[in-house]
PDB file of C-alpha atoms (C1' of nucleotides) in Angstrom:
ATOM      1  CA  UNK A   1      68.303 217.621-102.776  1.00 48.00           C
ATOM      2  CA  UNK A   2      64.691 218.510-101.719  1.00 56.00           C
ATOM      3  CA  UNK A   3      62.300 217.414-100.045  1.00 61.00           C
ATOM      4  CA  UNK A   4      59.725 217.325-102.393  1.00 64.00           C
ATOM      5  CA  UNK A   5      61.974 214.458-103.403  1.00 66.00           C
ATOM      6  CA  UNK A   6      62.087 212.878 -99.865  1.00 67.00           C
ATOM      7  CA  UNK A   7      57.833 212.437-100.479  1.00 81.00           C
ATOM      8  CA  UNK A   8      58.293 211.520-102.954  1.00 86.00           C
ATOM      9  CA  UNK A   9      60.406 208.598-102.097  1.00 90.00           C
ATOM     10  CA  UNK A  10      57.956 205.055-102.929  1.00 93.00           C
ATOM     11  CA  UNK A  11      57.851 202.923 -98.921  1.00 93.00           C
ATOM     12  CA  UNK A  12      54.672 201.916 -98.568  1.00 97.00           C
ATOM     13  CA  UNK A  13      53.655 198.568 -99.530  1.00 98.00           C
ATOM     14  CA  UNK A  14      49.705 198.376-100.778  1.00 98.00           C
ATOM     15  CA  UNK A  15      48.586 197.242 -97.788  1.00 98.00           C
ATOM     16  CA  UNK A  16      49.181 200.532 -95.942  1.00 97.00           C
ATOM     17  CA  UNK A  17      48.349 202.471 -98.250  1.00 97.00           C
ATOM     18  CA  UNK A  18      44.382 200.951 -97.633  1.00 97.00           C
ATOM     19  CA  UNK A  19      45.119 201.896 -94.328  1.00 96.00           C
ATOM     20  CA  UNK A  20      45.887 204.997 -94.158  1.00 95.00           C
ATOM     21  CA  UNK A  21      43.423 205.676 -96.770  1.00 96.00           C
ATOM     22  CA  UNK A  22      40.826 203.547 -95.983  1.00 96.00           C
ATOM     23  CA  UNK A  23      40.588 202.805 -99.887  1.00 97.00           C
ATOM     24  CA  UNK A  24      40.393 199.010-101.116  1.00 98.00           C
ATOM     25  CA  UNK A  25      42.650 197.725-103.814  1.00 98.00           C
ATOM     26  CA  UNK A  26      41.049 197.762-106.411  1.00 98.00           C
ATOM     27  CA  UNK A  27      40.100 200.477-106.120  1.00 98.00           C
ATOM     28  CA  UNK A  28      43.543 202.044-105.777  1.00 98.00           C
ATOM     29  CA  UNK A  29      44.600 199.760-108.866  1.00 98.00           C
ATOM     30  CA  UNK A  30      41.589 201.279-110.357  1.00 98.00           C
ATOM     31  CA  UNK A  31      43.292 204.698-109.795  1.00 98.00           C
ATOM     32  CA  UNK A  32      46.228 204.022-110.541  1.00 98.00           C
ATOM     33  CA  UNK A  33      44.635 202.833-113.821  1.00 97.00           C
ATOM     34  CA  UNK A  34      43.101 205.786-115.749  1.00 97.00           C
ATOM     35  CA  UNK A  35      46.353 207.211-114.349  1.00 96.00           C
ATOM     36  CA  UNK A  36      46.264 208.935-111.704  1.00 97.00           C
ATOM     37  CA  UNK A  37      47.905 207.841-109.624  1.00 97.00           C
ATOM     38  CA  UNK A  38      51.994 205.447-110.840  1.00 97.00           C
ATOM     39  CA  UNK A  39      53.214 204.493-107.963  1.00 97.00           C
ATOM     40  CA  UNK A  40      56.474 202.173-108.066  1.00 97.00           C
ATOM     41  CA  UNK A  41      56.948 199.454-108.599  1.00 97.00           C
ATOM     42  CA  UNK A  42      59.582 197.557-106.354  1.00 96.00           C
ATOM     43  CA  UNK A  43      62.088 194.026-108.381  1.00 95.00           C
ATOM     44  CA  UNK A  44      58.300 191.417-108.094  1.00 96.00           C
ATOM     45  CA  UNK A  45      56.459 194.062-109.292  1.00 98.00           C
ATOM     46  CA  UNK A  46      54.297 195.216-106.462  1.00 98.00           C
ATOM     47  CA  UNK A  47      52.869 198.263-105.974  1.00 98.00           C
ATOM     48  CA  UNK A  48      55.339 200.941-104.160  1.00 98.00           C
ATOM     49  CA  UNK A  49      53.400 204.362-102.037  1.00 97.00           C
ATOM     50  CA  UNK A  50      55.240 207.539-102.209  1.00 95.00           C
ATOM     51  CA  UNK A  51      53.887 209.913 -99.342  1.00 92.00           C
ATOM     52  CA  UNK A  52      52.489 211.487-102.441  1.00 93.00           C
ATOM     53  CA  UNK A  53      50.805 209.008-103.382  1.00 96.00           C
ATOM     54  CA  UNK A  54      48.650 208.410-100.478  1.00 96.00           C
ATOM     55  CA  UNK A  55      48.131 212.739-100.654  1.00 95.00           C
ATOM     56  CA  UNK A  56      46.042 212.113-103.913  1.00 96.00           C
ATOM     57  CA  UNK A  57      44.653 209.179-102.998  1.00 97.00           C
ATOM     58  CA  UNK A  58      42.596 211.254-100.258  1.00 96.00           C
ATOM     59  CA  UNK A  59      42.789 214.100-103.186  1.00 96.00           C
ATOM     60  CA  UNK A  60      41.112 212.017-105.009  1.00 97.00           C
ATOM     61  CA  UNK A  61      38.701 210.534-102.209  1.00 96.00           C
ATOM     62  CA  UNK A  62      37.627 213.706-101.758  1.00 95.00           C
ATOM     63  CA  UNK A  63      37.015 214.898-105.625  1.00 95.00           C
ATOM     64  CA  UNK A  64      35.217 211.303-105.723  1.00 95.00           C
ATOM     65  CA  UNK A  65      32.455 212.448-103.244  1.00 93.00           C
ATOM     66  CA  UNK A  66      31.858 215.655-104.636  1.00 93.00           C
ATOM     67  CA  UNK A  67      30.800 213.431-107.939  1.00 93.00           C
ATOM     68  CA  UNK A  68      33.689 214.121-109.732  1.00 95.00           C
ATOM     69  CA  UNK A  69      35.191 211.015-111.957  1.00 95.00           C
ATOM     70  CA  UNK A  70      38.341 209.906-112.838  1.00 96.00           C
ATOM     71  CA  UNK A  71      38.732 212.237-116.226  1.00 94.00           C
ATOM     72  CA  UNK A  72      38.143 215.444-114.526  1.00 96.00           C
ATOM     73  CA  UNK A  73      40.347 214.049-112.257  1.00 96.00           C
ATOM     74  CA  UNK A  74      42.477 213.347-114.212  1.00 96.00           C
ATOM     75  CA  UNK A  75      42.186 217.279-115.702  1.00 94.00           C
ATOM     76  CA  UNK A  76      42.428 218.393-111.888  1.00 94.00           C
ATOM     77  CA  UNK A  77      46.063 216.768-111.711  1.00 95.00           C
ATOM     78  CA  UNK A  78      46.475 217.813-114.824  1.00 93.00           C
ATOM     79  CA  UNK A  79      45.988 221.284-114.071  1.00 91.00           C
ATOM     80  CA  UNK A  80      48.059 221.228-110.763  1.00 86.00           C
ATOM     81  CA  UNK A  81      50.959 219.835-112.331  1.00 73.00           C
ATOM     82  CA  UNK A  82      51.172 222.276-115.708  1.00 71.00           C
ATOM     83  CA  UNK A  83      50.626 225.253-113.783  1.00 65.00           C
ATOM     84  CA  UNK A  84      53.620 225.029-111.298  1.00 58.00           C
ATOM     85  CA  UNK A  85      56.584 225.717-114.164  1.00 55.00           C
ATOM     86  CA  UNK A  86      54.864 226.227-117.049  1.00 53.00           C
ATOM     87  CA  UNK A  87      53.012 229.477-115.626  1.00 49.00           C
ATOM     88  CA  UNK A  88      56.052 231.297-114.210  1.00 48.00           C
ATOM     89  CA  UNK A  89      58.492 229.507-117.598  1.00 46.00           C
ATOM     90  CA  UNK A  90      56.075 231.442-119.841  1.00 46.00           C
ATOM     91  CA  UNK A  91      56.903 234.582-117.979  1.00 46.00           C
ATOM     92  CA  UNK A  92      60.265 234.632-117.881  1.00 46.00           C
ATOM     93  CA  UNK A  93      59.719 235.047-113.927  1.00 49.00           C
ATOM     94  CA  UNK A  94      62.386 233.065-113.395  1.00 47.00           C
ATOM     95  CA  UNK A  95      65.874 233.959-114.894  1.00 47.00           C
ATOM     96  CA  UNK A  96      67.610 230.656-116.758  1.00 43.00           C
ATOM     97  CA  UNK A  97      70.344 229.874-114.081  1.00 47.00           C
ATOM     98  CA  UNK A  98      67.633 229.094-112.087  1.00 47.00           C
ATOM     99  CA  UNK A  99      65.217 226.741-114.989  1.00 45.00           C
ATOM    100  CA  UNK A 100      68.339 224.762-114.948  1.00 44.00           C
ATOM    101  CA  UNK A 101      68.452 225.143-111.824  1.00 47.00           C
ATOM    102  CA  UNK A 102      64.640 223.351-111.273  1.00 46.00           C
ATOM    103  CA  UNK A 103      66.220 221.249-114.970  1.00 46.00           C
ATOM    104  CA  UNK A 104      69.185 219.025-112.903  1.00 40.00           C
ATOM    105  CA  UNK A 105      66.642 218.497-110.051  1.00 44.00           C
ATOM    106  CA  UNK A 106      64.034 216.325-111.751  1.00 43.00           C
ATOM    107  CA  UNK A 107      66.932 214.707-113.275  1.00 38.00           C
ATOM    108  CA  UNK A 108      68.460 213.891-110.840  1.00 38.00           C
ATOM    109  CA  UNK A 109      65.680 213.108-109.056  1.00 39.00           C
ATOM    110  CA  UNK A 110      64.154 210.932-111.799  1.00 36.00           C
ATOM    111  CA  UNK A 111      67.276 209.061-111.949  1.00 32.00           C
ATOM    112  CA  UNK A 112      67.559 208.386-108.356  1.00 32.00           C
ATOM    113  CA  UNK A 113      63.920 207.262-108.585  1.00 37.00           C
ATOM    114  CA  UNK A 114      63.909 204.670-111.331  1.00 33.00           C
ATOM    115  CA  UNK A 115      66.249 202.796-108.675  1.00 35.00           C
ATOM    116  CA  UNK A 116      64.564 203.998-105.615  1.00 35.00           C
ATOM    117  CA  UNK A 117      62.116 200.911-105.025  1.00 32.00           C
ATOM    118  CA  UNK A 118      64.630 198.765-106.301  1.00 30.00           C
ATOM    119  CA  UNK A 119      67.910 197.950-105.671  1.00 28.00           C
ATOM    120  CA  UNK A 120      69.193 197.753-102.513  1.00 26.00           C
ATOM    121  CA  UNK A 121      72.853 201.184-102.715  1.00 29.00           C
ATOM    122  CA  UNK A 122      73.907 203.783-101.001  1.00 30.00           C
ATOM    123  CA  UNK A 123      71.653 206.046 -99.322  1.00 30.00           C
ATOM    124  CA  UNK A 124      73.762 208.847 -99.141  1.00 32.00           C
ATOM    125  CA  UNK A 125      73.319 209.602-103.032  1.00 30.00           C
ATOM    126  CA  UNK A 126      69.998 209.625-102.136  1.00 32.00           C
ATOM    127  CA  UNK A 127      70.453 212.076 -99.689  1.00 29.00           C
ATOM    128  CA  UNK A 128      72.994 215.572 -99.296  1.00 27.00           C
ATOM    129  CA  UNK A 129      74.677 216.374 -96.234  1.00 29.00           C
ATOM    130  CA  UNK A 130      73.152 219.769 -94.293  1.00 27.00           C
ATOM    131  CA  UNK A 131      73.226 222.935 -96.540  1.00 28.00           C
ATOM    132  CA  UNK A 132      70.279 222.128 -98.107  1.00 31.00           C
TER     133      UNK A 132
ATOM    134  CA  UNK B   1      48.681 214.119 -82.491  1.00 49.00           C
ATOM    135  CA  UNK B   2      52.393 214.749 -83.119  1.00 60.00           C
ATOM    136  CA  UNK B   3      54.993 213.839 -84.689  1.00 64.00           C
ATOM    137  CA  UNK B   4      56.187 211.486 -82.161  1.00 69.00           C
ATOM    138  CA  UNK B   5      53.144 209.477 -83.593  1.00 72.00           C
ATOM    139  CA  UNK B   6      54.286 209.974 -87.170  1.00 72.00           C
ATOM    140  CA  UNK B   7      57.719 207.924 -86.355  1.00 82.00           C
ATOM    141  CA  UNK B   8      56.283 205.244 -84.426  1.00 88.00           C
ATOM    142  CA  UNK B   9      54.113 204.501 -87.262  1.00 92.00           C
ATOM    143  CA  UNK B  10      54.667 201.254 -88.665  1.00 93.00           C
ATOM    144  CA  UNK B  11      53.910 201.736 -91.509  1.00 94.00           C
ATOM    145  CA  UNK B  12      57.108 200.090 -93.898  1.00 97.00           C
ATOM    146  CA  UNK B  13      57.760 195.807 -94.450  1.00 98.00           C
ATOM    147  CA  UNK B  14      61.605 195.017 -94.163  1.00 98.00           C
ATOM    148  CA  UNK B  15      62.283 194.802 -97.646  1.00 98.00           C
ATOM    149  CA  UNK B  16      61.912 198.761 -97.807  1.00 97.00           C
ATOM    150  CA  UNK B  17      63.672 198.924 -94.720  1.00 97.00           C
ATOM    151  CA  UNK B  18      66.815 196.079 -96.165  1.00 97.00           C
ATOM    152  CA  UNK B  19      67.135 199.534 -98.343  1.00 96.00           C
ATOM    153  CA  UNK B  20      66.460 201.963 -96.437  1.00 96.00           C
ATOM    154  CA  UNK B  21      69.359 200.652 -94.090  1.00 96.00           C
ATOM    155  CA  UNK B  22      71.946 198.331 -96.063  1.00 96.00           C
ATOM    156  CA  UNK B  23      71.228 195.266 -93.502  1.00 98.00           C
ATOM    157  CA  UNK B  24      69.863 191.874 -94.530  1.00 98.00           C
ATOM    158  CA  UNK B  25      66.863 189.790 -93.420  1.00 98.00           C
ATOM    159  CA  UNK B  26      69.074 188.143 -90.906  1.00 98.00           C
ATOM    160  CA  UNK B  27      70.354 191.287 -89.170  1.00 98.00           C
ATOM    161  CA  UNK B  28      67.094 192.377 -89.015  1.00 98.00           C
ATOM    162  CA  UNK B  29      65.907 189.804 -87.192  1.00 98.00           C
ATOM    163  CA  UNK B  30      68.385 189.332 -85.160  1.00 98.00           C
ATOM    164  CA  UNK B  31      67.817 192.676 -83.379  1.00 98.00           C
ATOM    165  CA  UNK B  32      64.101 191.948 -82.810  1.00 98.00           C
ATOM    166  CA  UNK B  33      65.271 188.479 -81.314  1.00 97.00           C
ATOM    167  CA  UNK B  34      67.535 190.569 -78.480  1.00 97.00           C
ATOM    168  CA  UNK B  35      64.389 192.827 -78.303  1.00 97.00           C
ATOM    169  CA  UNK B  36      66.273 195.516 -79.590  1.00 97.00           C
ATOM    170  CA  UNK B  37      63.830 196.634 -81.793  1.00 97.00           C
ATOM    171  CA  UNK B  38      60.132 195.692 -82.019  1.00 97.00           C
ATOM    172  CA  UNK B  39      58.770 196.069 -84.948  1.00 97.00           C
ATOM    173  CA  UNK B  40      54.366 195.827 -85.234  1.00 97.00           C
ATOM    174  CA  UNK B  41      52.980 193.196 -86.699  1.00 97.00           C
ATOM    175  CA  UNK B  42      50.412 192.909 -89.979  1.00 97.00           C
ATOM    176  CA  UNK B  43      47.344 190.680 -89.202  1.00 95.00           C
ATOM    177  CA  UNK B  44      49.446 187.674 -91.654  1.00 97.00           C
ATOM    178  CA  UNK B  45      52.243 188.225 -89.407  1.00 98.00           C
ATOM    179  CA  UNK B  46      54.175 189.788 -90.971  1.00 98.00           C
ATOM    180  CA  UNK B  47      56.838 192.306 -89.656  1.00 98.00           C
ATOM    181  CA  UNK B  48      55.653 196.091 -90.518  1.00 98.00           C
ATOM    182  CA  UNK B  49      58.650 198.637 -89.276  1.00 97.00           C
ATOM    183  CA  UNK B  50      58.620 202.706 -88.501  1.00 95.00           C
ATOM    184  CA  UNK B  51      60.839 205.320 -89.229  1.00 92.00           C
ATOM    185  CA  UNK B  52      62.218 204.824 -85.494  1.00 94.00           C
ATOM    186  CA  UNK B  53      62.584 201.365 -86.296  1.00 96.00           C
ATOM    187  CA  UNK B  54      65.156 202.801 -89.215  1.00 96.00           C
ATOM    188  CA  UNK B  55      66.401 205.143 -87.204  1.00 94.00           C
ATOM    189  CA  UNK B  56      67.285 202.745 -84.847  1.00 96.00           C
ATOM    190  CA  UNK B  57      68.825 199.820 -87.026  1.00 97.00           C
ATOM    191  CA  UNK B  58      70.504 202.957 -88.927  1.00 96.00           C
ATOM    192  CA  UNK B  59      71.941 202.893 -85.566  1.00 96.00           C
ATOM    193  CA  UNK B  60      72.757 199.832 -84.663  1.00 97.00           C
ATOM    194  CA  UNK B  61      74.842 199.493 -87.051  1.00 96.00           C
ATOM    195  CA  UNK B  62      77.045 202.353 -86.251  1.00 95.00           C
ATOM    196  CA  UNK B  63      77.191 200.745 -82.789  1.00 95.00           C
ATOM    197  CA  UNK B  64      78.693 197.943 -84.160  1.00 96.00           C
ATOM    198  CA  UNK B  65      80.587 198.807 -86.319  1.00 94.00           C
ATOM    199  CA  UNK B  66      81.718 200.238 -83.637  1.00 94.00           C
ATOM    200  CA  UNK B  67      82.591 197.583 -81.857  1.00 94.00           C
ATOM    201  CA  UNK B  68      79.217 197.275 -79.632  1.00 96.00           C
ATOM    202  CA  UNK B  69      77.801 193.669 -79.319  1.00 95.00           C
ATOM    203  CA  UNK B  70      74.552 193.141 -78.225  1.00 96.00           C
ATOM    204  CA  UNK B  71      74.906 193.638 -75.220  1.00 94.00           C
ATOM    205  CA  UNK B  72      76.310 197.397 -75.102  1.00 96.00           C
ATOM    206  CA  UNK B  73      73.843 198.430 -77.486  1.00 96.00           C
ATOM    207  CA  UNK B  74      71.100 197.081 -75.306  1.00 96.00           C
ATOM    208  CA  UNK B  75      72.321 199.324 -72.939  1.00 94.00           C
ATOM    209  CA  UNK B  76      72.773 202.011 -75.443  1.00 94.00           C
ATOM    210  CA  UNK B  77      68.600 202.398 -76.359  1.00 94.00           C
ATOM    211  CA  UNK B  78      67.348 201.436 -72.354  1.00 92.00           C
ATOM    212  CA  UNK B  79      69.725 204.469 -71.004  1.00 90.00           C
ATOM    213  CA  UNK B  80      67.464 206.750 -73.419  1.00 85.00           C
ATOM    214  CA  UNK B  81      64.936 205.508 -73.061  1.00 71.00           C
ATOM    215  CA  UNK B  82      64.344 205.680 -69.294  1.00 71.00           C
ATOM    216  CA  UNK B  83      66.077 209.408 -69.886  1.00 65.00           C
ATOM    217  CA  UNK B  84      62.717 209.802 -71.631  1.00 56.00           C
ATOM    218  CA  UNK B  85      59.213 209.716 -70.216  1.00 52.00           C
ATOM    219  CA  UNK B  86      56.269 209.908 -72.772  1.00 51.00           C
ATOM    220  CA  UNK B  87      57.706 206.658 -74.714  1.00 46.00           C
ATOM    221  CA  UNK B  88      54.767 205.122 -73.231  1.00 48.00           C
ATOM    222  CA  UNK B  89      52.282 206.617 -75.307  1.00 48.00           C
ATOM    223  CA  UNK B  90      54.618 205.059 -78.350  1.00 47.00           C
ATOM    224  CA  UNK B  91      52.885 201.531 -77.781  1.00 46.00           C
ATOM    225  CA  UNK B  92      48.725 203.958 -77.224  1.00 50.00           C
ATOM    226  CA  UNK B  93      46.411 202.029 -79.448  1.00 53.00           C
ATOM    227  CA  UNK B  94      44.930 204.594 -82.010  1.00 55.00           C
ATOM    228  CA  UNK B  95      42.065 203.897 -84.640  1.00 57.00           C
ATOM    229  CA  UNK B  96      41.957 204.265 -87.945  1.00 52.00           C
ATOM    230  CA  UNK B  97      40.402 207.152 -88.335  1.00 57.00           C
ATOM    231  CA  UNK B  98      42.598 208.654 -86.010  1.00 55.00           C
ATOM    232  CA  UNK B  99      45.811 208.175 -88.096  1.00 55.00           C
ATOM    233  CA  UNK B 100      44.424 209.015 -91.263  1.00 58.00           C
ATOM    234  CA  UNK B 101      43.109 211.989 -89.683  1.00 54.00           C
ATOM    235  CA  UNK B 102      47.102 212.366 -88.313  1.00 53.00           C
ATOM    236  CA  UNK B 103      48.174 211.684 -91.559  1.00 53.00           C
ATOM    237  CA  UNK B 104      46.354 214.009 -93.601  1.00 48.00           C
ATOM    238  CA  UNK B 105      46.678 217.078 -91.671  1.00 47.00           C
ATOM    239  CA  UNK B 106      50.801 216.237 -91.847  1.00 46.00           C
ATOM    240  CA  UNK B 107      49.798 216.215 -95.711  1.00 42.00           C
ATOM    241  CA  UNK B 108      48.488 219.223 -95.876  1.00 38.00           C
ATOM    242  CA  UNK B 109      51.015 220.590 -94.168  1.00 35.00           C
ATOM    243  CA  UNK B 110      53.658 218.975 -96.726  1.00 29.00           C
ATOM    244  CA  UNK B 111      56.353 219.989 -94.610  1.00 28.00           C
ATOM    245  CA  UNK B 112      56.680 216.245 -93.473  1.00 28.00           C
ATOM    246  CA  UNK B 113      60.448 215.990 -94.882  1.00 30.00           C
ATOM    247  CA  UNK B 114      63.192 218.339 -93.623  1.00 25.00           C
ATOM    248  CA  UNK B 115      66.525 218.068 -93.780  1.00 24.00           C
ATOM    249  CA  UNK B 116      69.298 216.211 -91.200  1.00 24.00           C
ATOM    250  CA  UNK B 117      71.947 213.905 -91.723  1.00 25.00           C
ATOM    251  CA  UNK B 118      71.867 210.494 -93.390  1.00 29.00           C
ATOM    252  CA  UNK B 119      75.430 209.881 -91.301  1.00 28.00           C
ATOM    253  CA  UNK B 120      74.165 210.677 -87.771  1.00 31.00           C
ATOM    254  CA  UNK B 121      71.599 207.599 -88.222  1.00 36.00           C
ATOM    255  CA  UNK B 122      69.124 210.113 -88.042  1.00 39.00           C
ATOM    256  CA  UNK B 123      65.465 209.655 -90.259  1.00 38.00           C
ATOM    257  CA  UNK B 124      64.816 212.882 -89.692  1.00 38.00           C
ATOM    258  CA  UNK B 125      65.521 214.009 -93.085  1.00 38.00           C
ATOM    259  CA  UNK B 126      61.792 212.098 -93.509  1.00 41.00           C
ATOM    260  CA  UNK B 127      59.700 213.360 -91.581  1.00 41.00           C
ATOM    261  CA  UNK B 128      60.328 217.002 -88.786  1.00 39.00           C
ATOM    262  CA  UNK B 129      62.388 215.885 -86.460  1.00 34.00           C
ATOM    263  CA  UNK B 130      61.786 216.588 -82.476  1.00 33.00           C
ATOM    264  CA  UNK B 131      63.788 218.810 -82.087  1.00 34.00           C
ATOM    265  CA  UNK B 132      61.605 222.314 -85.064  1.00 33.00           C
TER     266      UNK B 132
ATOM    267  C1'  DT C   1      90.349 174.766 -78.655  1.00 66.66           C
ATOM    268  C1'  DT C   2      87.133 175.716 -77.002  1.00 66.66           C
ATOM    269  C1'  DG C   3      82.517 178.816 -76.986  1.00 66.66           C
ATOM    270  C1'  DA C   4      80.314 182.053 -78.284  1.00 66.66           C
ATOM    271  C1'  DT C   5      78.414 186.252 -81.892  1.00 66.66           C
ATOM    272  C1'  DA C   6      77.022 187.559 -85.555  1.00 66.66           C
ATOM    273  C1'  DT C   7      75.874 186.756 -89.859  1.00 66.66           C
ATOM    274  C1'  DG C   8      74.602 183.513 -93.820  1.00 66.66           C
ATOM    275  C1'  DT C   9      71.966 180.200 -95.714  1.00 66.66           C
ATOM    276  C1'  DT C  10      68.845 176.537 -97.240  1.00 66.66           C
ATOM    277  C1'  DA C  11      64.214 175.320 -96.575  1.00 66.66           C
ATOM    278  C1'  DT C  12      58.586 174.651 -96.105  1.00 66.66           C
ATOM    279  C1'  DT C  13      55.456 177.293 -94.837  1.00 66.66           C
ATOM    280  C1'  DT C  14      51.872 180.867 -94.199  1.00 66.66           C
ATOM    281  C1'  DT C  15      50.733 185.456 -96.447  1.00 66.66           C
ATOM    282  C1'  DT C  16      50.284 189.084 -99.643  1.00 66.66           C
ATOM    283  C1'  DC C  17      50.351 190.854-103.646  1.00 66.66           C
ATOM    284  C1'  DC C  18      49.066 190.816-108.847  1.00 66.66           C
ATOM    285  C1'  DT C  19      46.405 190.398-113.388  1.00 66.66           C
ATOM    286  C1'  DA C  20      42.289 189.478-115.290  1.00 66.66           C
ATOM    287  C1'  DA C  21      37.962 187.788-115.532  1.00 66.66           C
ATOM    288  C1'  DC C  22      32.901 189.234-114.639  1.00 66.66           C
ATOM    289  C1'  DA C  23      30.318 190.755-111.838  1.00 66.66           C
ATOM    290  C1'  DT C  24      26.821 194.361-109.858  1.00 66.66           C
ATOM    291  C1'  DG C  25      25.243 198.669-108.467  1.00 66.66           C
ATOM    292  C1'  DT C  26      23.514 203.098-109.733  1.00 66.66           C
ATOM    293  C1'  DA C  27      22.887 207.004-112.054  1.00 66.66           C
ATOM    294  C1'  DA C  28      22.323 209.041-117.191  1.00 66.66           C
ATOM    295  C1'  DT C  29      20.587 208.651-121.411  1.00 66.66           C
ATOM    296  C1'  DT C  30      17.368 206.074-124.837  1.00 66.66           C
TER     297       DT C  30
ATOM    298  C1'  DA D   1      11.890 200.320-119.198  1.00 66.66           C
ATOM    299  C1'  DA D   2      16.206 199.006-121.324  1.00 66.66           C
ATOM    300  C1'  DT D   3      20.581 200.247-122.339  1.00 66.66           C
ATOM    301  C1'  DT D   4      25.083 201.933-120.939  1.00 66.66           C
ATOM    302  C1'  DA D   5      28.061 203.778-118.410  1.00 66.66           C
ATOM    303  C1'  DC D   6      30.995 204.044-114.278  1.00 66.66           C
ATOM    304  C1'  DA D   7      32.660 202.867-110.352  1.00 66.66           C
ATOM    305  C1'  DT D   8      33.633 198.791-107.123  1.00 66.66           C
ATOM    306  C1'  DG D   9      33.158 193.959-105.237  1.00 66.66           C
ATOM    307  C1'  DT D  10      34.177 189.103-105.666  1.00 66.66           C
ATOM    308  C1'  DT D  11      37.149 185.650-107.384  1.00 66.66           C
ATOM    309  C1'  DA D  12      40.323 181.889-109.771  1.00 66.66           C
ATOM    310  C1'  DG D  13      45.302 181.107-109.861  1.00 66.66           C
ATOM    311  C1'  DG D  14      49.585 182.258-109.356  1.00 66.66           C
ATOM    312  C1'  DA D  15      54.113 185.265-108.085  1.00 66.66           C
ATOM    313  C1'  DA D  16      56.247 187.231-104.734  1.00 66.66           C
ATOM    314  C1'  DA D  17      57.477 188.072 -99.906  1.00 66.66           C
ATOM    315  C1'  DA D  18      58.084 187.574 -96.054  1.00 66.66           C
ATOM    316  C1'  DA D  19      58.112 184.230 -91.613  1.00 66.66           C
ATOM    317  C1'  DT D  20      59.873 180.123 -88.708  1.00 66.66           C
ATOM    318  C1'  DA D  21      63.703 177.351 -87.519  1.00 66.66           C
ATOM    319  C1'  DA D  22      67.807 174.215 -87.950  1.00 66.66           C
ATOM    320  C1'  DC D  23      71.956 174.266 -89.631  1.00 66.66           C
ATOM    321  C1'  DA D  24      76.464 176.583 -91.398  1.00 66.66           C
ATOM    322  C1'  DT D  25      81.125 179.498 -90.442  1.00 66.66           C
ATOM    323  C1'  DA D  26      83.542 182.984 -89.521  1.00 66.66           C
ATOM    324  C1'  DT D  27      85.896 185.917 -86.131  1.00 66.66           C
ATOM    325  C1'  DC D  28      87.635 186.132 -82.087  1.00 66.66           C
ATOM    326  C1'  DA D  29      88.423 186.105 -77.099  1.00 66.66           C
ATOM    327  C1'  DA D  30      89.621 182.804 -73.119  1.00 66.66           C
TER     328       DA D  30
END
DNA sequence: TTGATATGTTATTTTTCCTAACATGTAATT
DNA sequence: AATTACATGTTAGGAAAAATAACATATCAA
């Protein structure tokens, strides 16, 4: 399990994200509304943000500063997401086993993240021991 | 502006700490009452925990498991604190903008999380640990 | 048995966060 | 100049989370 996963763990309430990013709650929710971020939700429906989310928000701020609008920022983000895996697999630059490893990890993460913000549970499921 | 700062940043609400440590709110407050941890407070008086706090809580759990009581654990912690000298900077107030600068800088490094074992009660798996 | 310790439970109040609706400043368009 | 779209502010009302405090209880040692 990778550090990307850990950065994706939803830990922070909106109040903290507001302080860290200097954005208002209104802004943060608005960006979510436009699918620029998708923070997890607690059982009680509260947004829980990951460090990745904070990262994205800081970048949104920058891009807005540069005069780019919601749609533009979304495009930028989408391009980035697509460029990491699609390009390399298109070119068959990675082996089958590598590809399967990526998929397996992604599925694992998705599964775990579903529960991470929501339930009390076995923390050891979230992490692996040293041999990473 | 170092890792010590990051790990001492109060970011997490008690609900998240409960999940991460598998402790009840009652337990966490009890340990605070006995000065084993001193989480920060929000403007509205809510406890905000740092990764250092979570670390400490995981260790408290272990020590309790070993039959050590509050006083004993306090002693263990105090001894540790006394043996490292730069601790007082934990209480140093830093401004929001400084905090943001730190965060931004770290985000760009994209290496916040690092490997470690959970069994040691060490949350350095989330962040770069001191020894790196 | 008594007493201390750690934790559970419950009641009450305060704080935080949610959604939704309406308002506003600014820049672009007509 | 008027209109429109966009990003954000503001407010209201309600729900969830968390605070304190008090009382309850299981376990263990004396």
